[in-house]
XYZ file of C-alpha atoms in Angstrom:
752
model
C 126.327 153.102 279.088
C 124.914 153.606 275.594
C 128.295 154.743 274.362
C 129.834 151.489 275.771
C 127.198 149.439 273.919
C 128.082 151.090 270.586
C 131.688 150.266 271.205
C 131.106 146.525 271.429
C 131.828 146.255 267.700
C 135.194 147.977 267.848
C 138.092 145.780 266.521
C 141.663 145.857 267.728
C 142.784 145.480 264.097
C 141.322 149.014 263.398
C 143.564 151.452 261.714
C 145.289 153.713 264.233
C 145.278 157.464 263.747
C 147.643 158.419 261.022
C 151.077 159.863 261.919
C 152.206 162.755 260.097
C 153.609 161.631 256.679
C 155.902 163.347 254.361
C 154.354 165.166 251.486
C 153.709 162.798 248.576
C 153.115 163.524 244.928
C 149.423 163.244 244.132
C 148.273 160.451 241.747
C 146.816 161.636 238.443
C 143.027 161.713 238.021
C 141.265 158.774 236.457
C 138.004 157.899 234.776
C 135.350 155.595 236.335
C 136.560 152.011 235.881
C 134.208 150.430 238.488
C 132.664 147.275 237.145
C 129.349 148.203 238.884
C 128.987 151.197 236.611
C 125.897 151.440 234.459
C 125.968 150.627 230.841
C 125.025 153.916 229.152
C 128.410 153.638 227.229
C 127.530 150.290 225.688
C 123.742 150.226 224.985
C 121.960 151.938 222.200
C 119.991 155.128 223.194
C 116.233 154.444 223.767
C 113.806 156.011 221.326
C 110.269 155.893 220.221
C 110.805 152.519 218.551
C 112.430 150.791 221.532
C 111.920 152.273 225.002
C 114.170 152.483 227.961
C 112.142 149.879 229.736
C 112.966 147.390 227.054
C 109.422 147.221 225.589
C 108.404 148.024 221.990
C 107.836 151.822 221.746
C 104.795 153.714 220.367
C 106.512 154.009 216.960
C 107.596 150.417 216.763
C 106.938 148.792 213.363
C 107.765 145.588 211.455
C 107.360 144.579 207.861
C 105.263 141.676 206.578
C 105.972 139.330 203.706
C 103.264 136.862 202.574
C 104.081 133.900 200.248
C 102.185 131.691 197.809
C 104.218 128.843 196.547
C 104.134 125.824 194.343
C 106.915 123.388 195.000
C 107.872 120.120 193.342
C 110.334 117.529 194.698
C 112.057 115.483 191.947
C 113.212 112.513 193.958
C 114.821 110.622 191.085
C 117.129 113.452 190.281
C 117.195 115.135 193.686
C 116.172 118.434 192.512
C 113.669 120.934 193.837
C 111.549 123.242 191.668
C 109.558 126.145 192.806
C 107.811 129.385 192.023
C 106.405 131.915 194.477
C 104.551 135.111 194.724
C 105.591 137.457 197.422
C 103.479 140.219 198.689
C 105.610 142.725 200.688
C 103.959 145.207 203.042
C 105.996 148.364 203.819
C 105.040 149.337 207.401
C 108.160 151.438 207.995
C 108.034 155.308 207.957
C 110.453 155.349 204.996
C 109.994 154.817 201.312
C 111.970 151.919 199.889
C 113.845 152.199 196.572
C 114.675 148.506 196.403
C 114.063 145.149 198.284
C 116.560 142.678 199.438
C 115.874 138.921 199.131
C 118.002 136.143 200.723
C 119.330 133.313 198.536
C 120.775 131.066 201.244
C 121.207 128.145 198.876
C 123.836 130.125 197.119
C 126.295 129.103 199.771
C 126.480 125.887 197.684
C 127.294 127.372 194.362
C 130.472 126.291 192.628
C 131.924 129.804 193.027
C 130.663 130.323 196.574
C 132.992 132.604 198.486
C 132.018 130.939 201.775
C 134.454 128.056 200.909
C 137.284 130.620 200.731
C 137.049 132.270 204.128
C 138.486 129.531 206.278
C 142.199 128.912 206.602
C 143.418 125.461 205.308
C 146.143 123.117 206.349
C 147.131 119.874 204.721
C 145.613 116.852 206.426
C 148.004 114.122 207.149
C 145.783 111.378 205.816
C 142.467 111.170 203.765
C 139.893 108.593 203.094
C 139.711 107.860 199.414
C 136.365 109.508 198.991
C 137.434 112.644 200.860
C 140.620 112.923 198.842
C 138.675 112.566 195.728
C 136.045 115.228 196.674
C 138.722 117.660 197.755
C 141.256 117.446 194.994
C 139.781 115.616 191.965
C 136.018 116.159 191.663
C 134.171 119.195 190.516
C 132.477 121.101 193.252
C 128.791 120.375 193.892
C 126.592 122.458 191.518
C 124.311 123.837 194.124
C 122.664 127.321 194.527
C 119.464 128.819 193.163
C 118.994 128.910 189.401
C 116.689 131.877 188.957
C 114.442 131.546 185.837
C 112.736 134.868 186.348
C 111.772 137.709 188.585
C 108.671 139.490 187.385
C 105.800 141.777 188.485
C 102.186 140.793 188.573
C 101.843 141.698 184.892
C 104.526 139.240 183.921
C 107.026 142.042 183.242
C 110.703 141.280 184.182
C 112.052 143.157 187.115
C 115.604 144.303 187.416
C 117.735 142.452 189.924
C 121.201 141.991 191.099
C 122.645 138.974 192.819
C 125.452 139.440 195.261
C 126.345 136.008 196.580
C 123.557 135.024 199.008
C 121.657 138.309 198.609
C 119.539 139.610 195.644
C 118.562 143.249 195.294
C 115.317 143.863 193.381
C 115.155 147.396 192.066
C 111.631 148.969 192.230
C 110.438 151.207 189.277
C 109.023 153.663 191.830
C 109.750 153.762 195.537
C 107.405 151.723 197.818
C 105.905 154.215 200.136
C 104.888 153.833 203.829
C 101.678 151.668 204.024
C 101.949 150.454 200.440
C 102.531 146.875 199.323
C 104.017 145.192 196.250
C 103.599 141.738 194.762
C 106.111 140.004 192.501
C 106.951 136.487 191.452
C 110.197 134.406 191.418
C 110.781 131.116 189.620
C 113.712 128.967 190.458
C 115.146 125.455 190.935
C 118.270 123.911 192.505
C 120.123 120.647 192.979
C 119.453 119.288 196.459
C 122.581 118.516 198.486
C 123.453 115.274 200.231
C 124.094 117.001 203.488
C 126.027 113.899 204.959
C 128.519 114.282 202.108
C 128.514 117.981 201.296
C 127.192 119.365 204.547
C 124.423 121.850 205.024
C 121.418 122.624 207.311
C 118.992 120.956 205.006
C 119.114 118.450 202.043
C 118.786 114.728 201.964
C 120.066 111.668 203.746
C 120.629 108.606 201.494
C 120.042 105.034 202.605
C 122.230 102.712 200.588
C 120.376 99.493 201.629
C 116.998 100.452 200.024
C 118.206 103.363 197.771
C 115.780 105.768 199.397
C 116.234 109.412 200.404
C 114.994 111.213 203.346
C 114.481 114.925 202.735
C 114.695 117.737 205.243
C 114.081 120.813 203.087
C 114.634 124.365 204.259
C 116.156 127.691 202.961
C 114.622 126.282 199.767
C 112.904 129.459 198.535
C 114.050 133.125 198.140
C 113.113 134.725 201.350
C 112.600 138.430 202.158
C 115.375 140.041 204.314
C 114.368 141.992 207.413
C 113.984 145.794 207.212
C 113.787 147.445 210.622
C 114.456 150.472 212.827
C 117.887 149.142 213.947
C 119.931 148.956 210.739
C 117.544 149.287 207.827
C 118.027 146.286 205.617
C 119.638 143.321 207.316
C 121.497 142.181 204.284
C 124.631 140.657 205.849
C 125.814 137.704 203.706
C 125.153 134.214 204.809
C 128.653 132.611 205.388
C 127.415 129.542 207.197
C 127.488 130.230 210.908
C 125.216 133.108 211.453
C 121.740 131.874 210.809
C 118.671 133.948 209.749
C 116.934 137.259 210.157
C 113.374 136.805 208.833
C 110.043 138.616 208.383
C 106.750 137.431 209.649
C 103.968 136.621 207.142
C 101.343 134.194 205.982
C 102.158 131.173 203.790
C 100.169 129.056 201.294
C 102.370 126.313 200.120
C 101.507 123.426 197.794
C 104.183 120.682 197.678
C 104.079 117.941 195.054
C 106.026 114.743 195.849
C 105.966 111.096 194.810
C 102.654 109.547 195.723
C 104.220 107.090 198.169
C 105.933 109.879 200.255
C 104.710 110.965 203.595
C 105.437 114.599 204.349
C 104.751 117.219 206.908
C 105.758 120.820 207.295
C 105.070 124.278 208.683
C 101.344 125.114 209.043
C 98.049 123.265 208.895
C 97.658 120.485 206.296
C 94.478 121.451 204.552
C 93.842 118.461 202.247
C 94.564 115.538 204.617
C 91.767 113.577 203.222
C 93.370 113.591 199.864
C 96.770 112.327 200.912
C 96.014 109.868 203.797
C 94.296 106.533 203.516
C 91.005 106.184 205.309
C 92.767 104.040 207.968
C 95.459 106.719 208.454
C 92.688 109.370 208.789
C 91.087 107.382 211.603
C 94.340 107.002 213.439
C 94.969 110.623 213.006
C 91.598 111.415 214.597
C 92.531 109.044 217.506
C 95.847 110.952 218.031
C 93.996 114.223 218.411
C 92.256 112.809 221.524
C 95.257 110.895 222.903
C 96.877 113.097 225.695
C 98.909 110.408 227.373
C 100.724 108.467 224.607
C 101.410 108.759 220.797
C 99.131 106.986 218.300
C 100.928 105.645 215.227
C 99.303 107.148 212.147
C 101.495 105.720 209.452
C 102.822 102.360 210.617
C 106.194 100.769 210.149
C 104.565 98.049 207.984
C 103.155 100.772 205.660
C 106.484 102.567 205.562
C 108.424 99.331 204.754
C 105.974 98.592 201.833
C 106.285 102.155 200.579
C 110.086 102.183 200.638
C 110.216 99.277 198.181
C 107.739 100.799 195.747
C 109.111 103.900 194.122
C 105.816 105.179 192.770
C 105.898 107.131 189.524
C 102.622 108.895 190.484
C 102.471 112.224 192.416
C 100.461 113.744 195.249
C 100.289 117.405 196.204
C 100.165 118.332 199.977
C 98.672 121.695 200.737
C 99.765 123.774 203.799
C 98.562 126.963 205.197
C 100.497 128.898 207.931
C 99.663 132.146 209.625
C 102.129 134.646 211.121
C 105.334 132.570 210.813
C 108.719 133.703 209.839
C 109.776 130.766 207.696
C 108.705 127.459 206.151
C 110.264 124.027 206.322
C 109.130 120.484 205.359
C 110.314 116.891 205.321
C 109.423 114.099 202.883
C 110.240 110.453 202.503
C 108.562 107.111 201.577
C 110.412 105.678 204.584
C 108.482 107.640 207.197
C 106.668 106.240 210.149
C 104.348 108.970 211.559
C 102.912 109.327 215.025
C 101.207 111.940 217.078
C 99.566 112.856 220.321
C 97.513 115.742 221.662
C 98.849 118.434 224.196
C 96.535 120.618 226.205
C 97.935 124.116 226.354
C 95.950 127.178 227.599
C 92.640 125.811 226.772
C 93.436 124.535 223.284
C 94.725 121.383 221.778
C 98.175 121.320 220.077
C 99.511 118.247 218.191
C 102.940 116.797 218.840
C 104.229 114.686 215.935
C 107.270 112.581 215.019
C 108.443 111.392 211.401
C 111.165 108.715 211.503
C 112.414 105.756 209.382
C 112.417 102.237 210.727
C 116.156 102.633 211.412
C 115.088 105.019 214.219
C 112.950 102.472 216.071
C 112.293 101.432 218.782
C 113.883 104.544 220.355
C 111.894 107.137 218.379
C 108.588 105.520 218.686
C 109.052 105.280 222.500
C 110.323 108.847 223.169
C 110.330 111.393 220.464
C 106.760 112.619 220.600
C 106.576 112.321 224.286
C 109.550 114.642 224.503
C 108.015 117.061 222.052
C 104.839 117.202 224.222
C 106.848 117.711 227.414
C 108.868 120.466 225.645
C 105.859 122.422 224.644
C 104.423 122.231 228.158
C 107.568 123.310 229.925
C 108.496 126.157 227.525
C 104.921 127.444 227.654
C 105.111 127.527 231.401
C 108.126 129.875 231.358
C 107.071 132.017 228.457
C 103.706 131.889 226.759
C 101.245 129.217 225.546
C 102.495 127.759 222.329
C 100.409 129.477 219.645
C 100.861 127.188 216.635
C 98.694 124.092 215.794
C 101.597 121.545 215.934
C 105.182 120.821 216.508
C 107.097 118.008 214.590
C 110.204 116.151 215.335
C 111.928 114.563 212.261
C 114.738 111.907 212.496
C 117.671 113.016 210.405
C 121.134 111.803 211.241
C 123.939 114.411 211.645
C 121.185 117.131 211.883
C 119.904 119.490 214.549
C 118.016 122.239 212.933
C 114.701 124.149 213.539
C 111.991 125.897 211.610
C 108.452 126.984 212.519
C 106.549 123.915 213.744
C 109.181 121.468 212.478
C 112.754 120.456 213.175
C 115.283 117.717 212.401
C 117.122 115.729 215.059
C 119.959 113.349 215.163
C 120.319 110.055 217.126
C 119.303 106.473 216.366
C 119.959 103.064 217.708
C 122.717 100.918 216.151
C 121.863 98.214 213.646
C 120.978 95.778 216.507
C 118.754 98.179 218.185
C 121.074 99.055 221.010
C 120.801 102.550 222.505
C 123.589 103.762 224.782
C 122.949 106.492 227.410
C 124.981 108.943 225.236
C 122.698 108.296 222.258
C 119.490 108.259 224.344
C 120.078 111.517 226.250
C 121.772 113.142 223.240
C 118.613 112.502 221.085
C 116.304 113.720 223.891
C 118.331 116.861 224.369
C 118.444 117.736 220.677
C 114.664 117.236 220.388
C 114.065 119.480 223.401
C 116.444 122.074 221.970
C 115.171 122.199 218.378
C 111.505 122.040 219.365
C 112.272 124.792 221.918
C 113.413 127.004 219.060
C 109.769 127.370 218.159
C 109.796 129.984 221.021
C 113.150 131.510 220.350
C 113.678 132.675 217.609
C 110.627 131.496 215.690
C 108.255 133.599 217.708
C 110.592 135.871 219.840
C 112.175 136.738 216.490
C 115.725 137.882 217.234
C 118.413 138.457 214.544
C 120.479 135.202 214.381
C 122.800 136.608 211.624
C 124.059 139.170 214.211
C 123.470 137.687 217.768
C 123.451 133.857 217.853
C 123.206 133.871 221.607
C 119.791 135.634 221.584
C 118.193 132.472 220.396
C 120.706 129.656 221.098
C 121.663 130.847 224.542
C 118.178 131.576 225.721
C 116.896 128.355 224.229
C 119.754 126.328 225.791
C 118.862 127.818 229.169
C 115.160 126.751 228.815
C 116.432 123.326 227.449
C 118.186 122.971 230.743
C 115.077 123.627 232.873
C 113.143 121.326 230.531
C 115.598 118.406 231.014
C 115.498 118.930 234.827
C 111.697 118.793 234.753
C 111.811 115.542 232.806
C 114.265 113.952 235.253
C 115.915 115.792 238.128
C 119.121 113.639 237.518
C 119.163 114.379 233.776
C 122.837 114.510 232.683
C 122.659 118.101 231.146
C 125.720 119.283 229.403
C 124.912 122.970 229.363
C 123.377 125.101 232.087
C 125.121 124.148 235.389
C 127.764 126.650 236.277
C 130.558 124.086 236.849
C 130.194 122.836 233.324
C 131.389 126.187 231.767
C 134.596 126.248 233.818
C 136.842 124.585 231.223
C 135.787 127.106 228.644
C 136.045 130.093 230.913
C 139.478 129.090 232.073
C 140.785 128.545 228.556
C 143.269 130.434 226.501
C 142.090 134.023 226.199
C 143.264 134.188 222.554
C 140.396 131.794 221.688
C 137.742 133.513 223.805
C 135.411 136.204 222.626
C 132.657 138.147 224.457
C 129.157 136.666 223.945
C 128.348 140.038 222.177
C 130.425 138.922 219.091
C 129.082 138.433 215.649
C 128.467 134.707 214.810
C 131.114 134.466 212.204
C 133.959 135.700 214.441
C 133.542 133.074 217.304
C 136.169 130.439 217.835
C 134.349 128.093 220.140
C 130.852 128.416 218.867
C 129.008 126.103 221.140
C 130.503 127.307 224.341
C 130.263 130.918 223.447
C 126.749 131.111 221.872
C 125.061 128.316 223.648
C 126.742 127.368 226.824
C 127.918 130.690 228.430
C 124.741 132.629 227.866
C 122.661 129.672 229.229
C 124.977 129.354 232.215
C 124.756 133.161 232.862
C 120.966 133.004 232.876
C 120.948 129.904 235.174
C 123.332 131.847 237.510
C 121.007 134.889 237.463
C 118.128 132.657 238.416
C 119.841 130.542 241.011
C 122.329 133.029 242.630
C 121.497 136.681 241.828
C 117.657 137.179 241.370
C 116.042 134.078 242.673
C 113.390 132.096 240.822
C 110.385 134.395 241.326
C 111.956 137.564 240.165
C 113.865 135.957 237.396
C 110.949 133.871 235.965
C 108.628 136.955 236.003
C 111.149 139.182 234.233
C 112.070 136.339 231.583
C 108.267 135.779 230.987
C 107.853 139.580 230.585
C 110.538 139.654 227.880
C 109.032 136.703 226.083
C 105.604 138.203 226.012
C 106.738 141.733 225.102
C 108.602 140.553 222.162
C 106.674 137.533 220.855
C 106.035 137.968 217.053
C 108.422 140.906 217.118
C 112.176 141.654 216.504
C 114.001 142.249 219.829
C 117.689 143.430 220.223
C 120.031 142.505 223.078
C 119.281 145.837 224.704
C 115.577 145.014 224.717
C 116.362 141.884 226.655
C 118.802 143.413 229.089
C 116.464 146.318 229.885
C 113.396 144.228 230.266
C 115.052 141.846 232.765
C 115.941 144.912 234.976
C 112.717 146.685 234.300
C 110.454 143.769 235.367
C 112.498 142.735 238.455
C 113.970 145.941 240.007
C 117.381 144.195 240.019
C 120.335 146.147 238.729
C 122.145 143.824 236.340
C 124.403 146.255 234.401
C 127.371 144.760 236.179
C 126.351 141.236 234.972
C 125.703 142.125 231.283
C 128.962 144.218 231.202
C 131.042 141.432 232.604
C 129.456 138.248 231.347
C 128.255 139.379 227.938
C 130.641 142.186 226.848
C 133.939 140.795 228.109
C 135.725 137.560 228.656
C 136.100 138.155 232.310
C 135.980 135.107 234.420
C 134.885 134.292 237.936
C 137.660 133.556 240.503
C 136.989 134.438 244.119
C 138.881 133.209 247.155
C 139.286 133.343 250.864
C 142.239 135.618 251.427
C 142.484 135.624 255.170
C 140.547 134.534 258.228
C 141.144 136.091 261.668
C 139.589 134.855 264.859
C 138.832 137.450 267.513
C 138.551 137.173 271.263
C 136.620 139.536 273.535
C 138.493 141.306 276.392
C 138.260 144.403 278.659
C 142.108 144.484 278.555
C 143.396 147.152 276.289
C 145.820 145.574 273.748
C 149.426 146.665 273.797
C 149.344 148.119 270.309
C 146.514 150.545 271.256
C 148.114 152.130 274.351
C 150.312 154.609 272.621
C 147.930 155.804 269.970
C 144.831 157.941 269.881
C 142.137 155.719 268.375
C 139.818 157.484 266.085
C 137.490 155.944 263.516
C 134.307 157.832 262.686
C 132.289 158.069 265.865
C 134.750 156.267 268.153
C 137.225 158.172 270.275
C 139.432 156.650 273.012
C 138.189 159.291 275.432
C 134.636 157.907 275.123
C 135.762 154.577 276.848
C 135.883 152.152 278.557
C 135.681 149.668 275.707
C 135.090 145.991 275.125
C 138.034 145.138 272.836
C 138.070 142.633 270.010
C 141.481 141.231 269.719
C 142.687 139.150 266.767
C 144.375 135.953 267.392
C 148.221 136.451 267.231
C 150.859 138.402 269.086
C 148.291 140.724 270.701
C 146.449 137.942 272.339
C 149.358 136.754 274.429
C 147.822 138.181 277.549
C 144.206 137.492 276.524
C 142.404 134.296 277.524
C 141.635 132.507 274.247
C 138.263 131.057 274.953
C 134.645 131.314 273.861
C 132.809 134.419 275.019
C 130.817 134.188 278.311
C 129.129 137.497 278.941
C 129.585 137.086 282.620
C 133.335 137.081 282.168
C 133.235 140.616 280.587
C 131.952 142.909 283.366
C 131.319 145.862 281.177
C 129.192 143.830 278.793
C 127.432 141.897 281.601
C 126.585 145.264 283.382
C 125.133 146.790 280.246
C 122.975 143.758 279.420
C 121.645 143.550 282.956
C 120.704 147.211 282.948
C 119.267 147.316 279.446
C 117.349 144.074 279.194
C 114.991 142.060 281.567
C 115.882 138.439 282.272
C 113.152 137.422 279.803
C 114.458 139.749 277.044
C 117.956 138.469 277.601
C 116.783 134.917 276.785
C 115.752 136.227 273.402
C 119.149 137.826 272.584
C 121.723 136.138 270.350
C 124.557 134.466 272.241
C 127.553 134.646 269.945
C 130.726 132.974 271.455
C 133.156 132.983 268.470
C 134.155 135.769 266.140
C 135.711 135.561 262.718
C 136.711 138.206 260.294
C 136.940 136.773 256.795
C 138.516 138.665 253.929
C 137.533 137.641 250.302
C 139.609 138.503 247.337
C 138.745 138.341 243.590
C 141.651 137.292 241.364
C 139.159 137.140 238.508
C 137.629 140.283 237.148
C 133.985 139.064 236.930
C 131.784 140.197 239.818
C 129.522 137.667 241.597
C 127.695 137.513 244.813
C 129.658 135.858 247.693
C 128.197 132.394 248.701
C 129.636 131.194 251.977
C 129.124 128.075 254.050
C 130.342 127.881 257.647
C 130.901 124.290 258.835
C 130.936 123.829 262.635
C 132.828 121.342 264.741
C 129.595 119.585 265.661
C 128.982 118.655 262.083
C 126.281 121.320 261.383
C 126.577 124.143 258.828
C 124.990 127.480 257.870
C 124.983 129.398 254.614
C 125.370 133.156 253.847
C 124.774 135.009 250.615
C 126.209 138.569 250.233
C 124.941 140.522 247.175
C 127.169 141.536 244.369
C 127.039 145.057 245.669
C 129.558 144.084 248.366
C 132.170 144.770 245.741
C 130.774 148.214 244.644
C 133.474 150.368 246.363
C 136.325 147.926 245.914
C 136.178 145.466 243.057
C 139.039 143.365 244.452
C 138.431 142.689 248.147
C 135.616 142.485 250.663
C 135.381 141.531 254.320
C 132.643 140.121 256.547
C 132.494 139.383 260.288
C 130.822 136.161 261.428
C 129.661 135.901 265.077
C 128.718 132.240 265.844
C 127.596 130.238 268.754
C 129.723 127.279 267.707
C 133.445 127.075 266.745
C 133.945 127.124 263.029
C 135.926 124.129 261.640
C 135.828 125.187 258.003
C 134.751 128.011 255.767
C 133.827 127.239 252.115
C 133.206 129.727 249.302
C 130.695 128.621 246.688
C 130.167 125.177 248.119
C 127.726 124.073 245.406
C 129.625 125.410 242.480
C 127.080 127.898 241.434
C 129.114 130.697 240.280
C 131.411 129.250 237.604
C 134.510 129.912 239.657
C 137.475 128.661 237.540
C 139.785 128.023 240.541
C 138.400 126.462 243.706
C 141.808 125.813 245.326
C 141.404 129.184 247.147
C 137.793 128.562 248.185
C 138.338 126.930 251.503
C 139.765 127.693 255.002
C 141.790 126.091 256.251
C 143.129 125.499 252.730
C 142.478 121.959 251.531
C 145.444 120.031 250.202
C 143.151 117.620 248.337
C 142.160 118.100 244.645
C 139.747 121.020 244.229
C 135.951 120.554 244.284
C 135.625 120.898 240.523
C 137.582 117.755 240.050
C 135.481 116.001 242.554
C 132.362 117.287 240.891
C 133.513 115.909 237.565
C 134.131 112.535 239.098
C 130.595 112.487 240.563
C 129.147 113.202 237.151
């Protein structure tokens, strides 16, 4: 009877024993092309600097660059003057013959090659000012004007400028464990970024003739030297952002006396630059955890913007263990703040904005900053810096340690559309979130934009959903990346593409990696495993320089989930997800041997016709002509009923499953990207059940997979990926019976 029990699963559609076939020519051998293969061919070999687990190794090192700066902002002539002393610590095992310094402002020089690398076509029409700038006016005279580079004794040092990089030749090699100090003096014309473009500069207000400055990349900055490629001295062409070294900063910034400014680090002379009333309000803000306190009021800002003081004030900042420095300055600024409790310490959330940004900014900006710090800290580590600042700057979205500039203001009548409201909130979340990636988890933006933008966009999505479950997020949900993934392959690149070579920058470097991480969390790994692995990566590499391999390896190391198939497909190729229901067969149970089995010896592994009798599973079709097509009742199948009566007591039989309907579903995969199979069975009584089959179901055949479903109720409909969680680009093949209506993606778009 035991043999009969094992035979219950036998299918009539089983392959019959092979007839003798004519001799065929053998196919040639082939190499492994399975998409489940491990990634030894793509990832760098682990070593003592970076281990196979994805953690820093015992020989890991990183350099340090400390800065002391004196900066003066000339508001009348829109110029910035500065001098700095850099102390560079060589912690590497090598001696260094020269140092590389980044001169990012040189992208704005008259002879900048960055203007020559894009193809041009004649525009059919121009506004007068645009025509004048393009064809008639001299180019903006930007870029660093270097007055000197000298050692601590005032002796000139030899240097060579190559576009946005400057090499400083050392008189003697800087050995392991040694440090060197040198000084640079410079100035440059500040760009009107709304006219000329740029990640920093000034915004001009015609009505009151004031400027709002957002100043960054304003000083010569040390390039990174590391174990991966030595000096990271790739030119700054405009898209790839920055690779930077951690250090300590002492920065004195002199501005007109009626300006309000804030920047990276602690303000150490607050009592000298604030009025007594402003100091009292600031103290109130440090104790207000539920709402912002206005420190510099709108009335005070409006009075200042009409004054144009000829006096000066110097604001002094001190920042520890940061990779960069930025600041913002204007006499138009309203300034508010509130306290945030994180890990037993108080962090300040601040906003700086002109009256043109109210009432929206006063109502939401600082609250969003506080919410972002809390949410990001939950998923990574407690925010370690003393403050985070959001600055209102139209046409901007840029980040620096502790400070960022963000677009979005009401119109002149104070009206705020949902597009402006949510756009502003999203950019604040995103740019404040960059404090974590890459300001602390310090990846190389010049090479791998996705390592900060993609990871940050993923956390932005989680932060938006924690603000409001119905938040209209643009990036993160799998369905939102479908238009990009289904686009023309000529304009798609793998995520693992250098920043300057990407056609659709936002979708490639922000949207696709964020969507991929969301799919890992929702579909592949689950929240608990993903969140632990992601937090492990963040904590392993905070205040360090991770590579893509460090991220990939840590996510697997901390979760015990093999993700090589995912990194290979989603990050290293432009493969897209397209899975479908290829075929569905309904089976009926009978003791009558089907006609197509009578003339053949049936062999399949452990089954042999001589071992019968069998319970046969007959697929709906020609072979079921003599089979009663009805739901299974075990009493109707004598062989099965006899076995159950002999094997189980009446009480035990009540605990057994009672399947009545049997379906074999074959899934195919027109797309090359692997994903788990998510299936929903909808029954005739209106109920449904869900099944998830791990991605390993494709391991032996990357193109098709089959599963058998035994149900107690008749299936009315089968749906693949019913919640649109896998970025399937074609859902027209995702249902059985096939729907003639518009696919679910169109429905999803309408609902949005």
